[in-house]
Tab-separated table of C-alpha atoms in Angstrom:
chain	number	residue	atom	x	y	z
A	1	UNK	CA	-15.056	15.002	11.493
A	2	UNK	CA	-17.325	14.444	8.514
A	3	UNK	CA	-15.941	15.058	5.050
A	4	UNK	CA	-17.965	18.239	4.452
A	5	UNK	CA	-16.605	19.820	7.633
A	6	UNK	CA	-13.018	18.899	6.800
A	7	UNK	CA	-13.318	20.128	3.218
A	8	UNK	CA	-14.835	23.447	4.282
A	9	UNK	CA	-12.039	23.869	6.838
A	10	UNK	CA	-9.365	22.943	4.308
A	11	UNK	CA	-10.575	25.747	2.045
A	12	UNK	CA	-10.024	28.172	4.917
A	13	UNK	CA	-6.954	26.554	6.366
A	14	UNK	CA	-4.859	29.711	6.656
A	15	UNK	CA	-4.102	31.485	8.894
A	16	UNK	CA	-3.661	29.007	11.698
A	17	UNK	CA	-1.152	28.835	14.530
A	18	UNK	CA	0.447	25.609	13.261
A	19	UNK	CA	1.535	27.214	10.002
A	20	UNK	CA	2.766	30.650	11.050
A	21	UNK	CA	4.999	30.953	8.019
A	22	UNK	CA	2.079	31.135	5.572
A	23	UNK	CA	1.480	34.860	5.249
A	24	UNK	CA	-0.619	35.127	2.123
A	25	UNK	CA	-3.143	33.088	0.181
A	26	UNK	CA	-4.622	34.129	-3.150
A	27	UNK	CA	-6.976	32.464	-5.559
A	28	UNK	CA	-5.574	32.664	-9.061
A	29	UNK	CA	-8.355	30.797	-10.765
A	30	UNK	CA	-11.484	28.961	-9.779
A	31	UNK	CA	-14.170	27.262	-11.823
A	32	UNK	CA	-16.598	24.374	-11.806
A	33	UNK	CA	-15.880	21.961	-14.623
A	34	UNK	CA	-18.575	20.304	-16.789
A	35	UNK	CA	-18.645	17.286	-14.469
A	36	UNK	CA	-19.430	19.484	-11.469
A	37	UNK	CA	-16.019	19.449	-9.810
A	38	UNK	CA	-14.651	22.645	-8.335
A	39	UNK	CA	-11.107	23.465	-9.424
A	40	UNK	CA	-9.138	26.073	-7.535
A	41	UNK	CA	-5.695	27.325	-8.305
A	42	UNK	CA	-4.117	29.144	-5.402
A	43	UNK	CA	-0.894	30.921	-4.614
A	44	UNK	CA	0.523	30.629	-1.121
A	45	UNK	CA	3.136	33.070	0.118
A	46	UNK	CA	5.392	31.988	2.922
A	47	UNK	CA	7.869	33.860	5.045
A	48	UNK	CA	10.490	31.798	6.789
A	49	UNK	CA	11.757	34.267	9.381
A	50	UNK	CA	15.107	34.822	7.750
A	51	UNK	CA	17.522	36.692	10.063
A	52	UNK	CA	17.414	40.426	9.395
A	53	UNK	CA	21.068	40.584	8.420
A	54	UNK	CA	20.397	38.172	5.584
A	55	UNK	CA	17.332	40.183	4.610
A	56	UNK	CA	19.387	43.356	4.352
A	57	UNK	CA	21.859	41.567	2.093
A	58	UNK	CA	19.387	40.043	-0.321
A	59	UNK	CA	16.694	42.724	-0.131
A	60	UNK	CA	13.438	42.291	1.779
A	61	UNK	CA	11.168	41.659	-1.205
A	62	UNK	CA	13.007	38.438	-1.944
A	63	UNK	CA	12.426	36.717	1.406
A	64	UNK	CA	9.048	35.343	0.435
A	65	UNK	CA	8.781	31.897	-1.053
A	66	UNK	CA	5.823	30.801	-3.093
A	67	UNK	CA	3.866	27.608	-3.483
A	68	UNK	CA	1.169	26.987	-6.027
A	69	UNK	CA	-1.707	24.699	-5.138
A	70	UNK	CA	-4.329	23.092	-7.349
A	71	UNK	CA	-7.342	21.566	-5.638
A	72	UNK	CA	-10.307	19.626	-6.976
A	73	UNK	CA	-13.463	19.068	-4.939
A	74	UNK	CA	-15.979	16.515	-6.167
A	75	UNK	CA	-19.162	16.791	-4.109
A	76	UNK	CA	-20.659	13.681	-5.719
A	77	UNK	CA	-17.859	11.217	-4.969
A	78	UNK	CA	-16.911	13.279	-1.885
A	79	UNK	CA	-13.286	13.605	-2.759
A	80	UNK	CA	-11.012	16.561	-2.261
A	81	UNK	CA	-7.584	16.416	-3.804
A	82	UNK	CA	-4.885	19.024	-3.329
A	83	UNK	CA	-1.625	19.110	-5.217
A	84	UNK	CA	0.985	21.676	-4.419
A	85	UNK	CA	4.492	22.397	-5.541
A	86	UNK	CA	6.994	25.118	-4.810
A	87	UNK	CA	7.579	27.761	-7.430
A	88	UNK	CA	10.466	29.411	-5.626
A	89	UNK	CA	13.917	27.844	-5.640
A	90	UNK	CA	12.880	25.334	-8.267
A	91	UNK	CA	16.457	25.365	-9.454
A	92	UNK	CA	17.456	23.877	-6.118
A	93	UNK	CA	14.649	21.753	-4.808
A	94	UNK	CA	11.248	20.457	-5.795
A	95	UNK	CA	8.656	19.624	-3.215
A	96	UNK	CA	5.471	18.175	-4.614
A	97	UNK	CA	2.731	17.294	-2.196
A	98	UNK	CA	-0.525	15.513	-2.771
A	99	UNK	CA	-3.357	15.284	-0.251
A	100	UNK	CA	-6.637	13.456	-0.697
A	101	UNK	CA	-9.570	13.773	1.712
A	102	UNK	CA	-12.334	11.185	1.515
A	103	UNK	CA	-15.058	10.057	3.897
A	104	UNK	CA	-14.090	7.105	6.055
A	105	UNK	CA	-15.524	3.991	4.345
A	106	UNK	CA	-16.987	2.572	7.587
A	107	UNK	CA	-17.467	5.598	9.824
A	108	UNK	CA	-19.427	8.352	8.078
A	109	UNK	CA	-18.506	10.974	10.675
A	110	UNK	CA	-14.830	10.637	9.931
A	111	UNK	CA	-12.589	11.620	7.092
A	112	UNK	CA	-9.495	9.879	5.795
A	113	UNK	CA	-6.515	11.889	4.622
A	114	UNK	CA	-3.869	10.366	2.394
A	115	UNK	CA	-0.772	12.459	2.046
A	116	UNK	CA	2.338	11.982	-0.026
A	117	UNK	CA	5.277	14.143	-0.883
A	118	UNK	CA	7.970	13.831	-3.498
A	119	UNK	CA	11.118	15.735	-2.760
A	120	UNK	CA	13.998	16.108	-5.110
A	121	UNK	CA	17.105	18.121	-4.559
A	122	UNK	CA	18.977	19.120	-7.652
A	123	UNK	CA	22.699	19.199	-8.238
A	124	UNK	CA	23.717	19.016	-4.591
A	125	UNK	CA	26.031	16.250	-3.383
A	126	UNK	CA	24.299	16.141	0.003
A	127	UNK	CA	21.094	15.225	-1.791
A	128	UNK	CA	20.261	12.038	0.084
A	129	UNK	CA	20.906	13.722	3.457
A	130	UNK	CA	18.785	16.743	2.587
A	131	UNK	CA	16.035	14.604	1.145
A	132	UNK	CA	15.976	12.566	4.354
A	133	UNK	CA	15.805	15.732	6.422
A	134	UNK	CA	12.961	17.128	4.376
A	135	UNK	CA	11.093	13.814	4.460
A	136	UNK	CA	11.188	13.895	8.269
A	137	UNK	CA	9.983	17.471	8.347
A	138	UNK	CA	7.178	16.728	5.932
A	139	UNK	CA	5.965	13.697	7.860
A	140	UNK	CA	5.913	15.628	11.131
A	141	UNK	CA	4.163	18.448	9.282
A	142	UNK	CA	1.468	15.975	8.248
A	143	UNK	CA	0.440	15.797	11.898
A	144	UNK	CA	0.598	19.561	12.129
A	145	UNK	CA	-1.734	19.708	9.142
A	146	UNK	CA	-4.309	17.630	10.965
A	147	UNK	CA	-3.992	19.827	14.054
A	148	UNK	CA	-4.320	22.904	11.863
A	149	UNK	CA	-7.622	21.694	10.405
A	150	UNK	CA	-8.843	20.769	13.887
A	151	UNK	CA	-8.109	24.353	14.946
A	152	UNK	CA	-9.959	25.798	11.945
A	153	UNK	CA	-12.970	23.525	12.559
A	154	UNK	CA	-13.128	24.635	16.195
A	155	UNK	CA	-12.920	28.277	15.141
A	156	UNK	CA	-15.721	27.840	12.587
A	157	UNK	CA	-17.903	26.064	15.175
A	158	UNK	CA	-17.276	28.860	17.678
A	159	UNK	CA	-18.345	31.432	15.087
A	160	UNK	CA	-21.531	29.475	14.385
A	161	UNK	CA	-22.228	29.234	18.148
A	162	UNK	CA	-21.790	32.972	18.522
A	163	UNK	CA	-24.172	33.671	15.665
A	164	UNK	CA	-26.732	31.235	17.081
A	165	UNK	CA	-26.434	32.727	20.570
A	166	UNK	CA	-26.964	36.258	19.308
A	167	UNK	CA	-29.894	35.071	17.156
A	168	UNK	CA	-31.456	33.408	20.209
A	169	UNK	CA	-30.992	36.635	22.181
A	170	UNK	CA	-32.652	38.654	19.419
A	171	UNK	CA	-35.557	36.193	19.147
A	172	UNK	CA	-36.149	36.277	22.906
A	173	UNK	CA	-36.244	40.050	22.807
A	174	UNK	CA	-38.699	40.124	19.912
A	175	UNK	CA	-40.883	37.453	21.535
A	176	UNK	CA	-40.939	39.434	24.772
A	177	UNK	CA	-41.821	42.596	22.837
A	178	UNK	CA	-44.583	40.777	20.909
A	179	UNK	CA	-46.030	39.338	24.150
A	180	UNK	CA	-45.994	42.811	25.681
A	181	UNK	CA	-47.802	44.288	22.679
A	182	UNK	CA	-50.418	41.535	22.695
A	183	UNK	CA	-51.410	42.271	26.274
B	1	UNK	CA	-5.122	36.305	5.885
B	2	UNK	CA	-3.459	38.747	3.560
B	3	UNK	CA	-3.144	38.802	-0.163
B	4	UNK	CA	0.142	38.659	-2.043
B	5	UNK	CA	-0.652	42.206	-3.093
B	6	UNK	CA	-1.198	44.377	-0.050
B	7	UNK	CA	-3.763	46.495	-1.893
B	8	UNK	CA	-5.833	43.409	-2.707
B	9	UNK	CA	-6.443	42.219	0.834
B	10	UNK	CA	-9.833	43.925	1.246
B	11	UNK	CA	-11.073	42.619	-2.106
B	12	UNK	CA	-9.781	39.197	-1.183
B	13	UNK	CA	-11.638	39.210	2.148
B	14	UNK	CA	-14.923	40.197	0.497
B	15	UNK	CA	-14.544	37.480	-2.101
B	16	UNK	CA	-13.473	34.854	0.446
B	17	UNK	CA	-16.513	35.520	2.610
B	18	UNK	CA	-18.810	35.109	-0.380
B	19	UNK	CA	-17.033	31.990	-1.607
B	20	UNK	CA	-16.852	30.239	1.780
B	21	UNK	CA	-20.578	30.697	2.291
B	22	UNK	CA	-21.452	29.466	-1.206
B	23	UNK	CA	-19.076	26.527	-0.880
B	24	UNK	CA	-20.484	25.213	2.407
B	25	UNK	CA	-24.152	26.042	1.834
B	26	UNK	CA	-24.554	25.354	-1.874
B	27	UNK	CA	-21.713	23.581	-3.574
B	28	UNK	CA	-21.190	20.798	-1.036
B	29	UNK	CA	-24.930	20.176	-0.969
B	30	UNK	CA	-24.973	19.610	-4.711
B	31	UNK	CA	-26.269	22.986	-5.819
B	32	UNK	CA	-23.362	24.261	-7.811
B	33	UNK	CA	-25.424	26.145	-10.368
B	34	UNK	CA	-25.064	29.886	-10.180
B	35	UNK	CA	-22.074	31.856	-9.019
B	36	UNK	CA	-22.984	34.684	-6.682
B	37	UNK	CA	-19.360	35.683	-6.270
B	38	UNK	CA	-18.458	36.293	-9.921
B	39	UNK	CA	-18.249	40.078	-9.725
B	40	UNK	CA	-16.250	40.091	-6.504
B	41	UNK	CA	-13.899	37.527	-7.979
B	42	UNK	CA	-13.259	39.567	-11.131
B	43	UNK	CA	-12.334	42.671	-9.168
B	44	UNK	CA	-10.103	40.706	-6.822
B	45	UNK	CA	-8.449	38.929	-9.763
B	46	UNK	CA	-7.499	42.100	-11.584
B	47	UNK	CA	-5.758	43.314	-8.453
B	48	UNK	CA	-3.923	40.022	-7.909
B	49	UNK	CA	-2.746	39.793	-11.514
B	50	UNK	CA	-1.241	43.241	-11.227
B	51	UNK	CA	0.507	42.368	-7.963
B	52	UNK	CA	1.927	39.156	-9.404
B	53	UNK	CA	3.356	40.962	-12.405
B	54	UNK	CA	4.820	43.668	-10.197
B	55	UNK	CA	6.455	41.178	-7.890
B	56	UNK	CA	7.588	39.031	-10.763
B	57	UNK	CA	6.229	35.821	-9.280
B	58	UNK	CA	6.949	32.924	-11.627
B	59	UNK	CA	3.537	31.417	-12.265
B	60	UNK	CA	3.219	29.351	-15.392
B	61	UNK	CA	0.468	27.979	-17.522
B	62	UNK	CA	-2.416	30.053	-16.268
B	63	UNK	CA	-4.918	31.352	-18.763
B	64	UNK	CA	-5.204	34.784	-17.324
B	65	UNK	CA	-1.559	35.583	-17.925
B	66	UNK	CA	-1.274	37.705	-21.026
B	67	UNK	CA	1.511	37.439	-23.578
B	68	UNK	CA	4.904	37.324	-21.934
B	69	UNK	CA	8.190	38.325	-23.473
B	70	UNK	CA	6.952	38.185	-27.028
B	71	UNK	CA	5.496	34.678	-26.876
B	72	UNK	CA	2.237	33.655	-28.600
B	73	UNK	CA	-0.792	35.705	-27.709
B	74	UNK	CA	-3.633	34.723	-25.460
B	75	UNK	CA	-6.830	33.743	-27.221
B	76	UNK	CA	-9.834	35.318	-25.534
């Protein structure tokens, strides 16, 4: 899909069926900088489906985990960069992700996504095992991310189709009415 | 999609609709001047800030956060 389509979809990525754990998205700050780039600072709330017995022990308001995301969209160079990091459990683990969307250099109707993640687990002797586990999850999630955007793009196209179809219907009705009046 | 503050979800939806339209139809086409969503954003923001404080979500380094725990004051 062309870069504009992917970028628009990325801005509206949630909710989507591939990321059911994301339950809330909020914009904390948004502005266009002097060079024309759009900066957005967002807060994502996730709910991991913790078993109810655990919830009753720790209290339900503490089952949400939060991620903060900073994105920059440059419409001139056609680059969208997203950086996100967890703000919950930072005493245990840090997951920093960076995604960059750019138009494909040779095929203008395609977009290239580069994705990297840095995971560090703090003060736990199983660190290399856990890091390996998380790296696997994150790389399989990268595919999920692509599927998620595909889903959003299809949804947006369906909405546009619906609008166009109802506009066509309205136009036909008004043309028929105008023709009737003319006679 | 809901907001972190349940009361803010309506405000968020109104703002999101405005923003998504502006983003696709103006910003990406190089017309970033003008911000039709400013008012909606302000109202939505006030609600979100309140919710974040109430839920004690640890967000750092954002300008809108007022003085916390006796640290230096915001300049605005």
